[in-house]
Amino acid sequence: MKLTHYTIILLQVVVFTCASPALAKSPQKAAIQIILDNAYHKFKKQNPGENADYIPALAKVDPTYFGLALVTTDGKIYSAGDVSQPFSIQSISKVFTLSLAMEQNGPQVIVDKIGVNATGLAFNSVTAIEQNKARSVNPLVNAGAIAAVSLLDGKNEKAKWSGLSAWYNKFANRKLNVLEDVYQSETDTNGHNRAIAELLTSYDRFYGDVDTNLAVYTRQCSVAVTAKDLAVMASVFANNGIHPLTKKRLMSSDNVSRVLAVMTTAGLYENSGQWAYQVGLPAKSGVGGGIIAVSPGQFSVAVFSPRLDSAGNSIRAQQAIDFIAEQLNANIF
Ligand code: DON
């Protein structure tokens, strides 16, 4: 039998509907591939914003890249556009480092030693540290993220990186590499992050050597991922800590809930409230142009598009995820 376009769509609907009871009630929710394709075509032509340029290597990335991927909790992968194009994970790494810091230290240590409140300020804000008496920030802004690295097991830079990169690889279900040009570019220009780490040290809110932990943080931000990798990585959060592809538990479901809570309050920095109001999904952005969002129990979605708004969040990725979440009726609120 020759399958027509519509037969294929119908089959997709039936297969997905059977496999995913949470999305089973409404057939249009099941046509995920069509929704991704529609998002791709709807936003492909408009590409506002600017690449990040405070890390020189990011300014050179082709701004026309646009890739979308979605992974369901039963392990199906959907994609559209430039989903195999590597780019630097940047701040999206912070949620995976936070996850490891939680698994190694327990969730209360994150509350006590870093903090979990939104700052309402830019991701690299020094004012946020100065304004808050406890010097508490949260693990998704630079200060808390570099401090989270300082909480990780590992007696030196090599040991820390080895544990952290192995952890990322488990989420991606493959070995990820580092974009050495991005690492070098960021290392050459990260005086601001160094100042943040020194400031935290002066307030006893940093838990190791500045050089070592800054180097590991900068390396984690330079990890090369594709939109598909990011959707696969985030699918562990969607599936309550069990990897949908390997079926292995990577983290406790309690810790997943906490990661999702911080993503909701701080994942898009000072725009997190507006994002929660508009889209209603825990999400995390990176200045490399990626954004992940999680629909707990259902799916993860990742979009890559390098041009950013003034808060450092990819504009087209926000638009595409907003569209996809709306089509899938995924707002958790
Ligand atoms: O530390 C930095 O500034 C970058 N490596 C990461 C910042 C970032 O991705 C903010 N996200 N939207």
Coordinates of C-alpha atoms and ligand atoms in Angstrom, one line a residue:
M1 CA 0.0 0.0 0.0
K2 CA 1.3 3.4 -0.8
L3 CA 1.1 5.7 2.2
T4 CA -0.2 9.1 1.4
H5 CA 0.8 12.1 3.5
Y6 CA -2.6 12.0 5.3
T7 CA -2.4 8.3 6.0
I8 CA 1.0 8.9 7.7
I9 CA -0.4 11.7 9.8
L10 CA -3.3 9.6 10.8
L11 CA -1.0 6.7 11.7
Q12 CA 1.1 9.1 13.8
V13 CA -2.0 10.3 15.6
V14 CA -3.1 6.7 16.3
V15 CA 0.3 5.5 17.4
F16 CA 1.0 8.5 19.6
T17 CA -2.5 8.5 21.1
C18 CA -2.2 4.8 22.1
A19 CA 1.3 5.3 23.5
S20 CA 0.6 8.4 25.5
P21 CA -2.5 8.3 27.6
A22 CA -1.9 11.8 29.0
L23 CA -2.3 13.3 25.5
A24 CA -4.8 10.7 24.3
K25 CA -8.0 12.7 24.6
S26 CA -7.6 15.0 21.8
P27 CA -6.3 13.7 18.4
Q28 CA -4.9 17.1 17.3
K29 CA -2.6 17.0 20.3
A30 CA -1.1 13.8 18.8
A31 CA 0.1 15.2 15.5
I32 CA 3.3 16.4 17.0
Q33 CA 5.3 16.3 13.8
I34 CA 2.8 18.6 12.1
I35 CA 2.9 21.0 15.0
L36 CA 6.8 21.1 14.8
D37 CA 6.7 21.6 11.0
N38 CA 4.1 24.4 11.4
A39 CA 6.2 26.1 14.1
Y40 CA 9.3 25.9 11.8
H41 CA 7.5 27.4 8.8
K42 CA 5.6 30.0 10.9
F43 CA 8.7 31.5 12.4
K44 CA 11.4 30.7 9.9
K45 CA 11.2 33.9 8.0
Q46 CA 11.1 36.4 10.9
N47 CA 14.4 36.4 12.8
P48 CA 14.6 39.4 15.2
G49 CA 17.2 40.0 17.9
E50 CA 21.0 39.8 18.0
N51 CA 23.5 37.0 18.6
A52 CA 25.3 37.3 21.9
D53 CA 28.5 39.2 21.4
Y54 CA 30.0 39.5 24.8
I55 CA 31.5 36.1 24.1
P56 CA 33.1 36.9 20.7
A57 CA 32.8 33.3 19.3
L58 CA 29.0 33.5 19.7
A59 CA 28.7 36.6 17.5
K60 CA 30.1 34.6 14.6
V61 CA 27.4 31.9 14.7
D62 CA 25.1 31.9 11.6
P63 CA 21.9 33.5 12.9
T64 CA 19.7 31.8 10.4
Y65 CA 20.0 28.4 12.2
F66 CA 16.6 27.2 13.4
G67 CA 16.1 23.7 14.8
L68 CA 13.2 22.2 16.9
A69 CA 13.1 18.9 18.6
L70 CA 10.6 17.2 20.9
V71 CA 10.9 14.0 22.9
T72 CA 7.9 12.3 24.6
T73 CA 8.2 10.5 27.9
D74 CA 7.7 7.2 26.0
G75 CA 10.9 8.0 24.0
K76 CA 9.6 9.2 20.6
I77 CA 11.7 11.9 19.0
Y78 CA 10.3 14.5 16.6
S79 CA 12.3 17.2 14.9
A80 CA 12.2 20.0 12.3
G81 CA 14.8 22.3 10.8
D82 CA 18.5 22.4 11.8
V83 CA 18.4 19.8 14.5
S84 CA 21.8 18.3 13.9
Q85 CA 23.7 21.6 14.0
P86 CA 26.0 21.8 17.1
F87 CA 26.1 25.0 19.2
S88 CA 27.2 25.8 22.7
I89 CA 24.8 24.8 25.5
Q90 CA 25.7 27.9 27.6
S91 CA 23.4 28.5 30.5
I92 CA 21.2 25.5 29.8
S93 CA 24.1 23.5 31.3
K94 CA 23.2 25.1 34.7
V95 CA 20.2 22.8 35.2
F96 CA 22.2 19.7 34.6
T97 CA 25.0 20.9 36.9
L98 CA 22.4 21.8 39.5
S99 CA 20.9 18.3 39.2
L100 CA 24.3 16.7 39.9
A101 CA 25.0 19.1 42.8
M102 CA 21.6 18.1 44.3
E103 CA 22.2 14.4 43.8
Q104 CA 25.7 14.6 45.4
N105 CA 24.8 17.0 48.3
G106 CA 21.0 16.7 48.8
P107 CA 18.5 19.4 47.9
Q108 CA 18.8 21.3 51.2
V109 CA 22.4 22.2 50.6
I110 CA 21.3 24.1 47.5
V111 CA 18.9 26.1 49.6
D112 CA 21.4 26.8 52.3
K113 CA 24.5 27.5 50.3
I114 CA 23.2 29.0 47.1
G115 CA 19.5 29.9 47.4
V116 CA 16.5 29.3 45.2
N117 CA 14.8 32.7 44.9
A118 CA 14.4 34.6 41.7
T119 CA 16.6 37.7 41.4
G120 CA 14.5 39.6 38.9
L121 CA 17.8 40.8 37.6
A122 CA 20.1 40.0 34.7
F123 CA 21.8 36.6 34.6
N124 CA 25.2 38.1 35.4
S125 CA 24.0 40.6 38.0
V126 CA 26.4 41.7 40.8
T127 CA 23.7 43.9 42.2
A128 CA 21.6 40.7 43.0
I129 CA 24.4 39.5 45.2
E130 CA 24.8 42.9 46.9
Q131 CA 21.1 43.5 47.4
N132 CA 20.4 40.2 49.0
K133 CA 21.5 40.0 52.7
A134 CA 22.1 36.3 52.6
R135 CA 24.0 36.9 49.3
S136 CA 21.7 34.1 48.1
V137 CA 21.1 33.9 44.4
N138 CA 19.9 30.9 42.6
P139 CA 21.7 28.1 40.7
L140 CA 20.5 29.4 37.3
V141 CA 22.1 32.8 37.3
N142 CA 25.9 32.9 36.8
A143 CA 26.7 33.5 40.5
G144 CA 24.7 30.5 41.8
A145 CA 25.8 28.4 38.8
I146 CA 29.5 28.9 39.4
A147 CA 28.9 28.3 43.1
A148 CA 27.1 25.1 42.2
V149 CA 30.2 23.9 40.4
S150 CA 32.2 24.6 43.5
L151 CA 29.9 22.2 45.4
L152 CA 30.6 19.3 43.0
D153 CA 32.7 16.3 44.0
G154 CA 36.2 16.2 42.5
K155 CA 39.5 17.1 44.1
N156 CA 40.8 19.1 41.1
E157 CA 39.7 20.5 37.8
K158 CA 40.2 17.3 35.9
A159 CA 38.3 15.1 38.4
K160 CA 35.4 17.6 38.6
W161 CA 35.2 17.9 34.8
S162 CA 35.3 14.1 34.4
G163 CA 32.4 13.6 36.8
L164 CA 30.4 16.5 35.3
S165 CA 30.9 15.6 31.6
A166 CA 30.0 11.9 32.3
W167 CA 26.8 13.2 33.9
Y168 CA 25.9 15.3 30.8
N169 CA 26.7 12.4 28.6
K170 CA 24.2 10.2 30.5
F171 CA 21.4 12.8 29.9
A172 CA 22.4 13.1 26.2
N173 CA 22.7 9.3 25.8
R174 CA 25.9 10.0 23.8
K175 CA 29.4 11.5 24.4
L176 CA 29.3 15.3 24.0
N177 CA 32.3 17.3 23.1
V178 CA 33.4 20.8 24.0
L179 CA 33.6 23.6 21.4
E180 CA 37.2 24.6 22.1
D181 CA 36.9 27.9 20.2
V182 CA 34.0 28.9 22.4
Y183 CA 35.8 27.8 25.5
Q184 CA 38.9 29.8 24.6
S185 CA 36.8 32.8 23.6
E186 CA 34.9 32.8 26.9
T187 CA 38.0 32.1 28.9
D188 CA 39.7 35.2 27.3
T189 CA 36.8 37.4 28.2
N190 CA 35.3 36.2 31.5
G191 CA 36.5 38.9 33.8
H192 CA 32.9 39.5 35.0
N193 CA 32.3 35.9 36.0
R194 CA 35.7 35.9 37.8
A195 CA 34.6 39.1 39.7
I196 CA 31.4 37.3 40.7
A197 CA 33.2 34.3 42.0
E198 CA 35.6 36.5 44.0
L199 CA 32.7 38.5 45.4
L200 CA 31.0 35.3 46.5
T201 CA 34.2 34.1 48.0
S202 CA 34.5 37.3 50.0
Y203 CA 31.0 36.6 51.4
D204 CA 31.8 32.9 52.1
R205 CA 29.3 31.8 49.5
F206 CA 31.8 30.0 47.3
Y207 CA 33.0 26.6 48.1
G208 CA 36.4 26.1 46.4
D209 CA 39.1 27.6 44.4
V210 CA 38.0 30.4 42.0
D211 CA 40.3 29.4 39.1
T212 CA 39.4 25.7 39.2
N213 CA 35.6 26.2 39.4
L214 CA 35.5 29.0 36.9
A215 CA 37.4 26.8 34.4
V216 CA 34.9 24.0 34.9
Y217 CA 31.9 26.3 34.6
T218 CA 33.3 27.9 31.4
R219 CA 33.9 24.4 30.0
Q220 CA 30.4 23.3 30.8
C221 CA 29.0 26.3 29.0
S222 CA 31.1 25.4 25.9
V223 CA 29.7 21.9 25.6
A224 CA 28.4 21.3 22.0
V225 CA 24.8 20.1 21.7
T226 CA 22.2 20.0 19.0
A227 CA 18.6 20.8 19.5
K228 CA 17.9 17.1 19.4
D229 CA 20.5 16.5 22.2
L230 CA 18.9 19.1 24.3
A231 CA 15.4 17.7 23.9
V232 CA 16.8 14.2 24.8
M233 CA 18.6 15.7 27.8
A234 CA 15.5 17.6 29.1
S235 CA 13.3 14.5 28.5
V236 CA 14.8 13.1 31.8
F237 CA 13.1 16.0 33.6
A238 CA 9.9 15.4 31.8
N239 CA 10.0 11.7 32.7
N240 CA 10.5 12.3 36.4
G241 CA 14.2 11.4 36.5
I242 CA 14.1 8.2 34.3
H243 CA 15.7 8.5 30.9
P244 CA 13.0 7.8 28.3
L245 CA 15.5 6.3 25.9
T246 CA 17.6 4.1 28.3
K247 CA 14.9 3.6 30.9
K248 CA 17.6 4.2 33.6
R249 CA 16.9 6.4 36.6
L250 CA 19.4 9.3 36.6
M251 CA 18.0 11.4 39.5
S252 CA 15.3 11.2 42.2
S253 CA 11.9 12.5 41.3
D254 CA 12.1 14.8 44.3
N255 CA 15.1 16.5 42.8
V256 CA 13.4 16.7 39.4
S257 CA 10.5 18.6 41.0
R258 CA 13.0 21.1 42.6
V259 CA 14.9 21.6 39.3
L260 CA 11.6 22.3 37.5
A261 CA 10.6 24.8 40.3
V262 CA 13.8 26.8 39.9
M263 CA 13.4 26.7 36.1
T264 CA 10.0 28.1 36.5
T265 CA 11.1 31.0 38.7
A266 CA 14.5 31.8 37.1
G267 CA 15.0 29.8 33.9
L268 CA 14.5 32.9 31.7
Y269 CA 16.0 35.3 34.2
E270 CA 14.1 38.6 34.6
N271 CA 11.6 37.4 32.0
S272 CA 10.7 34.3 33.9
G273 CA 7.5 35.6 35.3
Q274 CA 6.3 36.8 31.9
W275 CA 7.2 33.4 30.4
A276 CA 5.3 31.5 33.1
Y277 CA 2.3 33.8 32.5
Q278 CA 2.4 33.4 28.8
V279 CA 3.6 29.8 28.2
G280 CA 3.4 28.0 31.6
L281 CA 6.2 25.6 31.2
P282 CA 9.5 25.3 33.2
A283 CA 12.2 26.4 30.8
K284 CA 15.9 27.3 30.6
S285 CA 17.7 29.4 28.0
G286 CA 21.3 29.8 27.0
V287 CA 23.0 32.7 25.2
G288 CA 24.1 30.2 22.5
G289 CA 20.5 30.4 21.3
G290 CA 19.0 27.3 22.8
I291 CA 15.9 27.0 25.0
I292 CA 14.6 23.8 26.7
A293 CA 11.1 23.5 28.1
V294 CA 9.5 20.7 30.0
S295 CA 5.9 19.4 30.2
P296 CA 6.1 17.2 33.2
G297 CA 5.0 13.6 32.5
Q298 CA 4.5 14.4 28.8
F299 CA 7.4 15.8 26.7
S300 CA 10.4 18.0 26.5
V301 CA 11.1 20.4 23.7
A302 CA 14.2 22.2 22.6
V303 CA 14.7 25.0 20.1
F304 CA 17.9 26.5 18.7
S305 CA 17.9 29.9 17.1
P306 CA 20.9 32.2 17.9
R307 CA 19.3 35.7 18.0
L308 CA 18.5 36.9 21.5
D309 CA 16.4 39.4 23.3
S310 CA 17.9 41.9 25.9
A311 CA 17.6 39.3 28.7
G312 CA 19.7 36.8 26.7
N313 CA 16.9 34.5 25.7
S314 CA 16.5 33.4 22.0
I315 CA 13.5 35.2 20.6
R316 CA 12.5 32.6 17.9
A317 CA 13.0 29.8 20.4
Q318 CA 10.6 31.5 22.8
Q319 CA 8.1 32.0 20.0
A320 CA 8.3 28.5 18.7
I321 CA 8.0 26.9 22.2
D322 CA 5.1 29.2 23.0
F323 CA 3.3 28.0 19.8
I324 CA 4.1 24.3 20.4
A325 CA 3.0 24.5 24.0
E326 CA -0.2 26.2 23.0
Q327 CA -1.0 23.7 20.3
L328 CA -0.3 20.8 22.7
N329 CA -2.4 22.5 25.4
A330 CA 0.6 22.0 27.7
N331 CA 0.5 25.0 30.1
I332 CA 0.9 23.4 33.6
F333 CA -1.0 26.2 35.3
Ligands
DON1 O1 28.6 32.8 31.9 C1 28.1 33.3 30.9 O2 27.9 34.5 30.8 C2 27.7 32.3 29.8 N1 28.7 31.3 29.7 C3 26.4 31.8 29.9 C4 25.3 32.8 30.1 C5 24.0 32.4 29.5 O3 23.9 31.5 28.7 C6 22.8 33.2 29.9 N2 21.6 32.7 29.3 N3 20.7 33.0 28.7

